[in-house]
Short mmCIF file of C-alpha atoms and ligand atoms in Angstrom, two decimals:
data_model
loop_
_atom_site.label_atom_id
_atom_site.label_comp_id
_atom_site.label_asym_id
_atom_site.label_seq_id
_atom_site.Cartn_x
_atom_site.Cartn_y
_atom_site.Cartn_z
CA UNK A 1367 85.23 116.00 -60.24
CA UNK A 1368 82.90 113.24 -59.05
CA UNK A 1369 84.13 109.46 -60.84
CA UNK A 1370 80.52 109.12 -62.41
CA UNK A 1371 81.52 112.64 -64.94
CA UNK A 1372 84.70 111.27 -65.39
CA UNK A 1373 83.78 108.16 -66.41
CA UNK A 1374 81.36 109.87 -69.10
CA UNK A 1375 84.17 111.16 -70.49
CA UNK A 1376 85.47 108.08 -71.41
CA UNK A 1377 83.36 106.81 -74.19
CA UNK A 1378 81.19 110.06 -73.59
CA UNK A 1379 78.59 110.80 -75.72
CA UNK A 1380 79.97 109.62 -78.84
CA UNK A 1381 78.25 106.53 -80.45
CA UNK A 1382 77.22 104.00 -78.68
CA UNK A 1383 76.76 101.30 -81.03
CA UNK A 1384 81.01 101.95 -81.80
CA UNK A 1385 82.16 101.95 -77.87
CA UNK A 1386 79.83 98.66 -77.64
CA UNK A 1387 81.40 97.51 -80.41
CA UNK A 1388 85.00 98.11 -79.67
CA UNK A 1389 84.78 96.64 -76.22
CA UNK A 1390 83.36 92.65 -78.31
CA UNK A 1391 84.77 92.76 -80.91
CA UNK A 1392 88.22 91.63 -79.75
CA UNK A 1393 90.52 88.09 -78.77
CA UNK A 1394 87.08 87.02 -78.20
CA UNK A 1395 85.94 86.92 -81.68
CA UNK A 1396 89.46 86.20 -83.54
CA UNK A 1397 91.24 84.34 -81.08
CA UNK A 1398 88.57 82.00 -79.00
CA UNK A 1399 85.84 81.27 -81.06
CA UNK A 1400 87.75 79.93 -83.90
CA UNK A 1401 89.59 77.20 -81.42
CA UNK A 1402 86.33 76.62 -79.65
CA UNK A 1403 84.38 75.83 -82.85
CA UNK A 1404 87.54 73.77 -84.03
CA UNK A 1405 87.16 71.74 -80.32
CA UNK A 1406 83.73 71.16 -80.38
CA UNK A 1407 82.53 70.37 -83.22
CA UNK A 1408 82.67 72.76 -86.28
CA UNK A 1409 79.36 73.17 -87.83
CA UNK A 1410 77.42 72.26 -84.92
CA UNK A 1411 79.14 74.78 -82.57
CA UNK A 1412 78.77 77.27 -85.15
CA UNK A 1413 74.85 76.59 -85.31
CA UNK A 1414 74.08 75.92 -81.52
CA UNK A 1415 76.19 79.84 -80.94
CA UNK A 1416 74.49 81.40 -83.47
CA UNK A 1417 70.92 80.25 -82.51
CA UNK A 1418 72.03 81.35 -78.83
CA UNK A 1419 73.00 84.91 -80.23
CA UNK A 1420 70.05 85.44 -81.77
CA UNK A 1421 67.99 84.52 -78.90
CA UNK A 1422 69.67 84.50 -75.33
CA UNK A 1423 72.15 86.78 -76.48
CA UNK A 1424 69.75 89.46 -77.62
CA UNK A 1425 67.71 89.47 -74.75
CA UNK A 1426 70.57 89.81 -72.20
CA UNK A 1427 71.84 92.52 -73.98
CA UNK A 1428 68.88 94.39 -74.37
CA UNK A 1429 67.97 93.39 -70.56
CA UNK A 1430 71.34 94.99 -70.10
CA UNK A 1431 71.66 98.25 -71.81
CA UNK A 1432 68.14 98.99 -70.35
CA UNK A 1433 68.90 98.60 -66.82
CA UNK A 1434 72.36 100.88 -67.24
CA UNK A 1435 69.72 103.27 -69.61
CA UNK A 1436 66.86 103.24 -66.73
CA UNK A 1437 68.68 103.72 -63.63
CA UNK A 1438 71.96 106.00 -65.59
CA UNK A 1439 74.10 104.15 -63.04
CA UNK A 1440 77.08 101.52 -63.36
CA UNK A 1441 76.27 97.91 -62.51
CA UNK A 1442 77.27 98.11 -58.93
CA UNK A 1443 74.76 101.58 -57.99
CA UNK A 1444 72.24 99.74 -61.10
CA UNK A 1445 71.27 96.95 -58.90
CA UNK A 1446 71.00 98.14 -56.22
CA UNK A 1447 68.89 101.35 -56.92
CA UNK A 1448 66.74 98.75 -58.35
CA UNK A 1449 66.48 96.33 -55.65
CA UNK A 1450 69.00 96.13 -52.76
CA UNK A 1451 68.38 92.52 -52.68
CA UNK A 1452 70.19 91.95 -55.91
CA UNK A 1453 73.31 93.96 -54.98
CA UNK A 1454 75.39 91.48 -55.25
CA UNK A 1455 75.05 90.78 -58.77
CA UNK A 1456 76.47 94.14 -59.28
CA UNK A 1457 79.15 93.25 -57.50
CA UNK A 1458 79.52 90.01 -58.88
CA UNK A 1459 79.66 91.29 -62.24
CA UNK A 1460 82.25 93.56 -61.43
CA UNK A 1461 84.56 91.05 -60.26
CA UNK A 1462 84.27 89.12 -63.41
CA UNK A 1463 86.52 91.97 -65.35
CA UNK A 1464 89.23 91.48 -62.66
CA UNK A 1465 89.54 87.48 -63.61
CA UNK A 1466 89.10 88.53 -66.90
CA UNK A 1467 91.72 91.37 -67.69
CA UNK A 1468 94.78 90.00 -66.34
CA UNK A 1469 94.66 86.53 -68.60
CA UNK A 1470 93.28 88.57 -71.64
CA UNK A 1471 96.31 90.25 -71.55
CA UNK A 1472 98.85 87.49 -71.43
CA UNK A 1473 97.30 86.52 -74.82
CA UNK A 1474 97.23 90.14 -75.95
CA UNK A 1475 101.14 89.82 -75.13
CA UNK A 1476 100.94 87.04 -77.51
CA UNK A 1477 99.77 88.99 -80.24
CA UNK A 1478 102.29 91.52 -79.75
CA UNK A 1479 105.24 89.35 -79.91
CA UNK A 1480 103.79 87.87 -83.23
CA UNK A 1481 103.07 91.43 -84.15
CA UNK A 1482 106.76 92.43 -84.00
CA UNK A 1483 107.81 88.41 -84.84
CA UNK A 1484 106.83 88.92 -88.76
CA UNK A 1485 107.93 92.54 -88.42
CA UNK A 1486 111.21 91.49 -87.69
CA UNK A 1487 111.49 88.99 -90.31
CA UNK A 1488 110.76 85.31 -88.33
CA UNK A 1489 107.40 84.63 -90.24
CA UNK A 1490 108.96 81.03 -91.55
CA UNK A 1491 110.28 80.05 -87.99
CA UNK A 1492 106.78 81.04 -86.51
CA UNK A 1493 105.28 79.04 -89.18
CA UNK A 1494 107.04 75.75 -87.55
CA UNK A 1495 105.01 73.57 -85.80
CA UNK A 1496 106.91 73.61 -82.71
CA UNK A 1497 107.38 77.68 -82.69
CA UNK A 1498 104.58 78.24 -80.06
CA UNK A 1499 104.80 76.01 -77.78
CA UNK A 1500 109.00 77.05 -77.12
CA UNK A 1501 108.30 80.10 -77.23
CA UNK A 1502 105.36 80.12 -74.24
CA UNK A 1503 107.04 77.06 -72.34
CA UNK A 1504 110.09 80.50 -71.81
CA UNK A 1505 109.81 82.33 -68.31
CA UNK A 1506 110.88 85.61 -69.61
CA UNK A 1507 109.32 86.82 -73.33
CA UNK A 1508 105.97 85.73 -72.80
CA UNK A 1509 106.10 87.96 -69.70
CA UNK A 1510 107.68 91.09 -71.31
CA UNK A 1511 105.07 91.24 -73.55
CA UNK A 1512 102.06 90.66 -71.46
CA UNK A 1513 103.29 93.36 -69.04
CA UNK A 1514 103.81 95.59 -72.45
CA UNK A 1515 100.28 94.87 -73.35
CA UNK A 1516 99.05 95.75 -69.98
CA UNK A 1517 101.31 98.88 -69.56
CA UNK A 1518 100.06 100.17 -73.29
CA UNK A 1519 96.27 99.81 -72.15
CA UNK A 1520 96.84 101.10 -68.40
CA UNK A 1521 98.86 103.99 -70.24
CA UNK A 1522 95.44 104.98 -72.65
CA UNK A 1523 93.16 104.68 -69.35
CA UNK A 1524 95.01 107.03 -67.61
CA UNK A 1525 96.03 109.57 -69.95
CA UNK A 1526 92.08 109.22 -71.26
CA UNK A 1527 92.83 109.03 -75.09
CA UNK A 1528 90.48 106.04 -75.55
CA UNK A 1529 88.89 108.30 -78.03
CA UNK A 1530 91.69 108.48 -80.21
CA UNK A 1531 92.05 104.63 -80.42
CA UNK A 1532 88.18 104.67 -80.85
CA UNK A 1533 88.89 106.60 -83.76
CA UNK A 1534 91.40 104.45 -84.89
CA UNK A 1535 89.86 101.66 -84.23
CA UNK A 1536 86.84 102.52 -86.68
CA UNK A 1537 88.97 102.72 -89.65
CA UNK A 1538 90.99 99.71 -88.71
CA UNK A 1539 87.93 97.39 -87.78
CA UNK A 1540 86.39 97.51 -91.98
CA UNK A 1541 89.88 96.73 -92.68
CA UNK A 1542 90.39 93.80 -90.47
CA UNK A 1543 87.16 92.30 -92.24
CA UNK A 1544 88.77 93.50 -95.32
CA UNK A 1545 91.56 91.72 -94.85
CA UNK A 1546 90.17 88.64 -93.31
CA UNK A 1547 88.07 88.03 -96.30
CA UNK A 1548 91.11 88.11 -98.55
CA UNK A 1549 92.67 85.11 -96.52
CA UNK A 1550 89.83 83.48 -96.34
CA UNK A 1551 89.67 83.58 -100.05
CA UNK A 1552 93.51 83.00 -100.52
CA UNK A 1553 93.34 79.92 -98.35
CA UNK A 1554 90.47 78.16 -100.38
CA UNK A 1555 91.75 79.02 -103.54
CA UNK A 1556 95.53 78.27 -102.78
CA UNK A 1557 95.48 75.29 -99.42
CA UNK A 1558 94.76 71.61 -100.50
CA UNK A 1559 92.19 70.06 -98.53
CA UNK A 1560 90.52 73.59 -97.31
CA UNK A 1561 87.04 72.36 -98.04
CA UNK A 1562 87.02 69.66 -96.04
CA UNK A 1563 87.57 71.90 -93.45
CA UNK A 1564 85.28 74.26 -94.63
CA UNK A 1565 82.52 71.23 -94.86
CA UNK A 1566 83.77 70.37 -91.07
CA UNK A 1567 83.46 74.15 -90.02
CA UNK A 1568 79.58 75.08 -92.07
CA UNK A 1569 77.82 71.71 -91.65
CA UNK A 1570 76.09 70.84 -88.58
CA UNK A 1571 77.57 67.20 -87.56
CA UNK A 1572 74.80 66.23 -84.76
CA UNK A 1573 77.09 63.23 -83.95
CA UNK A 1574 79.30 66.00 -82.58
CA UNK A 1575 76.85 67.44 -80.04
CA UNK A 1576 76.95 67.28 -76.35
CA UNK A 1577 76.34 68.99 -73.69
CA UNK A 1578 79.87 70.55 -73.34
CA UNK A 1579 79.01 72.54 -77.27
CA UNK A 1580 76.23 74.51 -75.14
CA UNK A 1581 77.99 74.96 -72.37
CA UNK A 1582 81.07 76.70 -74.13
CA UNK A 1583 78.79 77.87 -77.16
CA UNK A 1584 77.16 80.22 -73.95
CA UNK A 1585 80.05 80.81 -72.24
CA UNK A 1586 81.85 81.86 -75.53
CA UNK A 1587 78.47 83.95 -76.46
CA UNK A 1588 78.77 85.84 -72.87
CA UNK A 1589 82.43 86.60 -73.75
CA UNK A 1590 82.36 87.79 -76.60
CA UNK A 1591 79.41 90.31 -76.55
CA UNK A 1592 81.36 91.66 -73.18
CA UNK A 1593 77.78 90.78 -71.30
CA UNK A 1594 77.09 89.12 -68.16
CA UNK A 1595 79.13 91.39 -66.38
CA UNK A 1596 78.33 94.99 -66.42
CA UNK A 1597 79.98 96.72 -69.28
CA UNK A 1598 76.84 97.22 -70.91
CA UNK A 1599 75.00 97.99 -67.92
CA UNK A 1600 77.55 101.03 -68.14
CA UNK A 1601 77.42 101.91 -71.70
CA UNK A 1602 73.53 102.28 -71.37
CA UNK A 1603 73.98 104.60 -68.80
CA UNK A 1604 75.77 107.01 -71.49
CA UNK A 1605 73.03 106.12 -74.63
CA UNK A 1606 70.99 108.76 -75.52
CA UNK A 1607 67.11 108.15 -74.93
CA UNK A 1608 66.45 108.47 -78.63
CA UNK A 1609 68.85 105.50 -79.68
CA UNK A 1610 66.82 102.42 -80.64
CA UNK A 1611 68.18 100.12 -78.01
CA UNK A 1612 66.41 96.86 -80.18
CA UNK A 1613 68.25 97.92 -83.32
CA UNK A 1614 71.58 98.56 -81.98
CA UNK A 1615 71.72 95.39 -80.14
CA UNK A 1616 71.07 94.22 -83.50
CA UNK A 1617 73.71 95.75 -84.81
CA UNK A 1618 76.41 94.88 -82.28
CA UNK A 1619 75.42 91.41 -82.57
CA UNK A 1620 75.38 91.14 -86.25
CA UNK A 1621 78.88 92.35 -86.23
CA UNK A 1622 80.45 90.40 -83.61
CA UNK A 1623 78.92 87.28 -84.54
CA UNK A 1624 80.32 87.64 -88.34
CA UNK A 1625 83.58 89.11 -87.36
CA UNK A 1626 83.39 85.65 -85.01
CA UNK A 1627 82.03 83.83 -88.05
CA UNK A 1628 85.04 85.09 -90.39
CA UNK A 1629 87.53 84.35 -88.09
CA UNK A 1630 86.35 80.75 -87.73
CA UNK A 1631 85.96 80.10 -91.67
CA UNK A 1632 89.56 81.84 -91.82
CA UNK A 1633 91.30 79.18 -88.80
CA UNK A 1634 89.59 76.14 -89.17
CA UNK A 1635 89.39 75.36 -92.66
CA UNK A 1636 93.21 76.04 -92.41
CA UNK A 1637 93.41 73.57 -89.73
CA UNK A 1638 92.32 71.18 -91.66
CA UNK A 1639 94.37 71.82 -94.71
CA UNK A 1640 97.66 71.49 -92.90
CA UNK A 1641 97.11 68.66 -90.43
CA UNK A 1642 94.56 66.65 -92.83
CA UNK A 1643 91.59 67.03 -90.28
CA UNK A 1644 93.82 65.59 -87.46
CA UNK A 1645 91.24 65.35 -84.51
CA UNK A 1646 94.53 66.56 -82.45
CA UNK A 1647 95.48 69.62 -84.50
CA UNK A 1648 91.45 70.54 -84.36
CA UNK A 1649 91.58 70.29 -80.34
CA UNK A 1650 94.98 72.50 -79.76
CA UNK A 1651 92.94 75.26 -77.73
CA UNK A 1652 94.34 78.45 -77.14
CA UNK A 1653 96.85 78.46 -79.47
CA UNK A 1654 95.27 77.12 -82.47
CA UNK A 1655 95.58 81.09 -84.08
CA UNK A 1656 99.45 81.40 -83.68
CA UNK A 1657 100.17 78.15 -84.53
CA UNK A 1658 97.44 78.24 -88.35
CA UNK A 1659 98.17 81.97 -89.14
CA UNK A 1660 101.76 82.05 -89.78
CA UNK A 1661 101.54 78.78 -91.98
CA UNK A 1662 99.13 80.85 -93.98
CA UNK A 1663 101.17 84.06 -94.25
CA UNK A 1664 104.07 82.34 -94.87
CA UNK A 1665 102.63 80.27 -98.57
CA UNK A 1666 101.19 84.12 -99.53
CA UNK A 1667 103.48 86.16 -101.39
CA UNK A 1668 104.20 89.02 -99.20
CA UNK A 1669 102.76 87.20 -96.65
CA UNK A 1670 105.11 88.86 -93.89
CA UNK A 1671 104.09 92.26 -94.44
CA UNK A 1672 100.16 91.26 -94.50
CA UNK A 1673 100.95 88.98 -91.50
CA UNK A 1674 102.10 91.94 -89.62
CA UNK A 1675 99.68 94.23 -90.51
CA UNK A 1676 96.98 91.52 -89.94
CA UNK A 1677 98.62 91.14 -86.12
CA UNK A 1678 98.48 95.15 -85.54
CA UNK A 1679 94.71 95.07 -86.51
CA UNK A 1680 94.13 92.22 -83.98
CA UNK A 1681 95.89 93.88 -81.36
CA UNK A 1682 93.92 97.01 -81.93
CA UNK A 1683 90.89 95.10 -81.51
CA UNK A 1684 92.06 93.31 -78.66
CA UNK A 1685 93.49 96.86 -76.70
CA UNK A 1686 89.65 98.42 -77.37
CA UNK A 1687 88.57 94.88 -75.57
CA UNK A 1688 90.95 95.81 -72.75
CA UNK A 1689 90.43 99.24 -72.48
CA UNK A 1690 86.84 98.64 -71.63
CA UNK A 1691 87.54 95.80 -69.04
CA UNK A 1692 90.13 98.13 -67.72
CA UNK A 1693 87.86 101.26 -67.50
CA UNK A 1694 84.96 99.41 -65.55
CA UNK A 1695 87.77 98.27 -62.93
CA UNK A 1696 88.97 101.68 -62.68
CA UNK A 1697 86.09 103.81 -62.48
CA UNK A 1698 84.83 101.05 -59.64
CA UNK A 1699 88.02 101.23 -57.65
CA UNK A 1700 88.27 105.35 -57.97
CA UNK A 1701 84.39 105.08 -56.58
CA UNK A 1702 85.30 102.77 -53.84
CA UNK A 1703 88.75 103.87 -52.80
CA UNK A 1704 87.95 107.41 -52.99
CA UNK A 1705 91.29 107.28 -55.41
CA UNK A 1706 92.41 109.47 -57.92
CA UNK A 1707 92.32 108.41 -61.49
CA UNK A 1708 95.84 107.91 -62.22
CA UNK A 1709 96.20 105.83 -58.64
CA UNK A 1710 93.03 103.64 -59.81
CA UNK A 1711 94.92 103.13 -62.84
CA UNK A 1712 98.56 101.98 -61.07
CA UNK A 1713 96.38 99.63 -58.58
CA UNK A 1714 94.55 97.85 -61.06
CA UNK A 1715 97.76 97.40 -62.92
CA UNK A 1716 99.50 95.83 -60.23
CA UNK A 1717 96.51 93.79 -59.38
CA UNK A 1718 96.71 92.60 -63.19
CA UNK A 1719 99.64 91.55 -62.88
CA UNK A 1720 100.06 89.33 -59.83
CA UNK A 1721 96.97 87.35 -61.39
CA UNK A 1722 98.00 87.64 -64.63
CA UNK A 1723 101.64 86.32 -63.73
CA UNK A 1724 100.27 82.56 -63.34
CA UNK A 1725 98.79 82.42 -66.34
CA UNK A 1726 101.79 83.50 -68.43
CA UNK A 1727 103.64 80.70 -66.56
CA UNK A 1728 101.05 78.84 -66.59
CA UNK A 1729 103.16 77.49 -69.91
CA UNK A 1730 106.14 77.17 -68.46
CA UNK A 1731 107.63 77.73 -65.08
CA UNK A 1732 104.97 76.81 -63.34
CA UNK A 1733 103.38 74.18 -66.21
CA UNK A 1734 102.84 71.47 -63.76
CA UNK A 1735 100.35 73.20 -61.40
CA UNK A 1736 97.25 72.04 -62.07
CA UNK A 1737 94.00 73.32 -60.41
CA UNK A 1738 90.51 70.86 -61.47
CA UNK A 1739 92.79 69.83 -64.70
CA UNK A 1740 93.35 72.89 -65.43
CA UNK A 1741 96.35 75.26 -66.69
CA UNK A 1742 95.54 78.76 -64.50
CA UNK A 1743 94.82 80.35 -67.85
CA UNK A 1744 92.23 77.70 -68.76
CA UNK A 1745 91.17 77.98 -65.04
CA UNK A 1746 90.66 82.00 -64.78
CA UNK A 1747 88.45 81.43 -67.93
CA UNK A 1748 86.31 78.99 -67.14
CA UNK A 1749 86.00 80.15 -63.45
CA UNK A 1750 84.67 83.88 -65.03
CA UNK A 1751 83.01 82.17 -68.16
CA UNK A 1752 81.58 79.06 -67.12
CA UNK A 1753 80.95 79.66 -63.56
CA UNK A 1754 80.56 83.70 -62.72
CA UNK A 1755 79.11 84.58 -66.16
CA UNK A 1756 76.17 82.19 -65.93
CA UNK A 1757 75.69 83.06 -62.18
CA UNK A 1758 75.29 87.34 -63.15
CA UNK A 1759 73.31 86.55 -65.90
CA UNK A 1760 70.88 84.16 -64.25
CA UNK A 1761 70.72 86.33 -61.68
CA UNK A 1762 69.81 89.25 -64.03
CA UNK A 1763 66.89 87.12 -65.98
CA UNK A 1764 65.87 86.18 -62.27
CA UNK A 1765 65.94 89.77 -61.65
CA UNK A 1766 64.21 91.22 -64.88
CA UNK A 1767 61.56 88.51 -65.06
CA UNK A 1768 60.22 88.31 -61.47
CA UNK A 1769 61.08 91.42 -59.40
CA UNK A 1770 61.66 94.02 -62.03
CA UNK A 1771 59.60 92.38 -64.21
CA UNK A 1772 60.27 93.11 -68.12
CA UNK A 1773 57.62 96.00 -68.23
CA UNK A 1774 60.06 98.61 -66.84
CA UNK A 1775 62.31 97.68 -69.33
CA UNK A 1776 60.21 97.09 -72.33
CA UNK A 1777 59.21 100.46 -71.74
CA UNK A 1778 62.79 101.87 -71.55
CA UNK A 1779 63.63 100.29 -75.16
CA UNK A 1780 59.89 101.42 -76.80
CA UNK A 1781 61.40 105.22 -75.86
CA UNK A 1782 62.94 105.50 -79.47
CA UNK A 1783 60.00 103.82 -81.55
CA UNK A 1784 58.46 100.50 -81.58
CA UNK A 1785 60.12 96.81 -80.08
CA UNK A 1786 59.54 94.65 -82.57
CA UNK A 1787 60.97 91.49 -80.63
CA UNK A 1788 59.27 92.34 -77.03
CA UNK A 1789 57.46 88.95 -76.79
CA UNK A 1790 60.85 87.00 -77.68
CA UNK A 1791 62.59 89.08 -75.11
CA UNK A 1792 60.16 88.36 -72.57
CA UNK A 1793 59.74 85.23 -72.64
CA UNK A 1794 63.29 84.56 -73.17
CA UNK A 1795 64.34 86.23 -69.95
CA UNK A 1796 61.43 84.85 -67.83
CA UNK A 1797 61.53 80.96 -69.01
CA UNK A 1798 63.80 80.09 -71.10
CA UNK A 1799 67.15 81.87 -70.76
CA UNK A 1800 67.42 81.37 -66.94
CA UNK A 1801 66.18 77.62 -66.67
CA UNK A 1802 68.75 76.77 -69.64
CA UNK A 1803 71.52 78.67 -67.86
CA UNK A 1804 70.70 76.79 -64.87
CA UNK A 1805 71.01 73.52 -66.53
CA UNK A 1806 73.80 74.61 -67.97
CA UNK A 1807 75.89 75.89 -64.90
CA UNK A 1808 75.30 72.56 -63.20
CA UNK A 1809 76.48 70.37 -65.88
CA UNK A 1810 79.35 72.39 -66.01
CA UNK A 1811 80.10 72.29 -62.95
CA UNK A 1812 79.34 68.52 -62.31
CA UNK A 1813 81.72 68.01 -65.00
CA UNK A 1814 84.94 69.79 -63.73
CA UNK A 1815 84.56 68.17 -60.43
CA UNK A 1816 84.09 65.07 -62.67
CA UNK A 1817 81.33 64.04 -60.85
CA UNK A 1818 79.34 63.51 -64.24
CA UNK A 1819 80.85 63.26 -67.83
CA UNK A 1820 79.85 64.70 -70.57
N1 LIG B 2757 84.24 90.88 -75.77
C1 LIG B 2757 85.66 90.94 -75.78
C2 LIG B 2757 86.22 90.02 -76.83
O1 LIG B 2757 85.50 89.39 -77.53
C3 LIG B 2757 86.25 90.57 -74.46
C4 LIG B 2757 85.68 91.34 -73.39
C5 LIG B 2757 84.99 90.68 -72.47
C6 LIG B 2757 85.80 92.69 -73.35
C7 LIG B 2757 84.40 91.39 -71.48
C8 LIG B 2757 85.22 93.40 -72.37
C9 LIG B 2757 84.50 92.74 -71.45
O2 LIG B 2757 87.39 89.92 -76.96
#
């Protein structure tokens, strides 16, 4: 059987809006945008990402889901049917998931070992101030679980039951919101000093703004909507010419950006309740969620059970997440390589973890190392987010506006009805998406060499 049928099977024909779906809504949403908004800014992070969503974000993906609709190819064949000159954005973009997969999954470790952590009883010692930092500064545990996290997804990829976990993940994904909510209401009602965080996270604070809250606001937005690097591209080759591509981008959007939203109003406000507003305690990065969710769980009566259950939902979301970066990998490397599925599969796992091994001891062992001022799980993200991410989807406005031009494409997305928002999405990927991302990628840059501050 030829890799392209094969890789139908995978999310096959069933909806497209819920494979989209699984593969953002993840860590993405729940883990990094809440310590992101807390970092830069609160309400003005939360307005500069959502005006991006609506705009940039739309465009790309409907640029996106039209190419992999148009040409019914995966990113790397997509391009270059299109135009062998832009080849290597194809390739690019399937690079990006290699960077990405290995240090997702050190942080879906994470999640596991808090998973079984209020299973087995230690909510109140995870609730201590100190409890993550020990327990990533170990060599060992933080590495158990992120090869358990990797094993579990390589496990589903090769034995093909995404569908089953899509399934799952259906009923479980209401319920996370579900459940969300009910913190987020617990926590107001019940956390002195809430609304000031709430104030901090809603209210746009222009005194807050800089450069840097665009440049992660976009890097965040490409992250979390899995785009700028080909997974869309892919599920458009599987969506059914009769699917409105406008409305489900719609839809996919509206649903990543609340669960995004949620998760946010559920962390920061917290944040704020427990440190006072403590400009430190706002800016503690990637483990702002382990360290604010236990103290939560453990002032709710009951609090370990919904803590665990809460962890197992996240983890869900965050195995659909890797599932999809894992597939792309695999069905490029069975393509490639000429490789069987189950030998794509044990490759990319060991490829996952040598990278992923620095940035588990990135922590501890190996805490020290510094590349550009930056831990190698800070540096594997920003490289894909901040530097590739731009690069494929500048390439891709380039690509759309100019060679392609957006006809093609406009055309592909009026095949199931009208498109309402052509002129925003043409306009948006001719002029204004790729000059921003250019300014954009070069203050970012400029700034991690430290050549200019801001
Ligand atoms: N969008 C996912 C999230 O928010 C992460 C992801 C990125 C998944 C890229 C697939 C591809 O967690």
């Amino acid at each position: 059987m030829d890799s392209e049928t094969k890789r139908s099977s995978f999310t096959g024909k069933i909806g497209f809006i819920l494979a989209a779906a699984g593969s953002a809504v993840g860590l993405g949403n729940i883990w990094r945008f809440p310590y992101l908004a807390a970092k830069y800014g609160g309400g003005i992070f939360l307005l500069v990402y959502i005006i991006l969503s609506i705009t940039f974000g739309f465009a790309l993906m409907v640029a996106e889901i039209a190419i992999g609709r148009k040409t019914q190819q995966s990113p790397l064949g997509a391009f270059r049917a299109l135009d062998k000159r832009f080849s290597w954005v194809g390739i690019l973009a399937t690079i990006i998931p290699v960077l990405i997969l290995p240090y997702y999954s050190v942080i879906g470790g994470w999640v596991t070992k808090y998973m079984f952590g209020f299973m087995a009883g230690s909510m109140g010692d995870m609730a201590n101030d100190a409890y993550f930092g020990d327990y990533i500064g170990k060599v060992g545990e933080p590495i158990v679980w992120f090869v358990a996290f990797i094993a579990i997804t390589t496990l589903i990829v090769i034995f093909g039951v995404q569908k089953g976990i899509e399934k799952v993940s259906k009923v479980m994904m209401p319920m996370l919101v579900v459940l969300m909510l009910f913190i987020v209401i617990y926590s107001f009602c019940t956390l002195d000093g809430a609304w000031a965080g709430v104030v901090y996270y809603l209210k746009p604070d222009f005194s807050h703004f800089s450069i840097m809250t665009v440049v992660a606001a976009m890097g965040q937005l490409f992250y979390s909507m899995s785009l700028a690097m080909g997974i869309m591209i892919t599920f458009g080759s599987y969506m059914k010419k009769d699917i409105s591509i406008e409305k489900s981008t719609h839809q996919i959007e509206i649903f990543d950006t609340g669960i995004a939203f949620l998760s946010g109003l559920m962390i920061v406000p917290a944040v704020f309740a427990f440190s006072g507003g403590n400009e430190s305690a706002l800016g503690k990065g990637p483990g702002l969620m382990f360290i604010t969710l236990p103290k939560i769980f453990n002032t709710m009566p009951g609090g370990a059970v919904i803590g665990a259950i809460f962890f197992m939902m996240v983890l869900l979301a965050a195995l659909t997440s890797a599932i999809s970066l894992m597939e792309t990998v695999v069905a490029v490397v069975m393509d490639k390589l000429k490789l069987k599925r189950w030998s794509a599969c044990l490759l990319v796992f060991g490829a996952c973890l040598l990278l992923g091994l620095p940035s588990a001891l990135g922590f501890s062992a190996w805490a020290n190392v510094k590349i550009l001022g930056m831990q190698f799980l800070d540096l594997f993200d920003f490289i894909s987010n901040s530097i590739l991410m731009p690069i494929v989807a500048l390439a891709t406005c380039i690509f759309v506006g100019f060679i392609l031009k957006p006809k093609p494409l406009v055309e592909e997305a009026e095949l199931s009805g009208k498109f309402k928002a052509k002129k925003l999405f043409e306009i948006m990927i001719k002029w204004i998406a790729p000059v921003c991302i250019l300014a954009i990628l070069i203050s970012s840059v400029l700034d991690v060499f430290g050549i200019v501050k801001i």
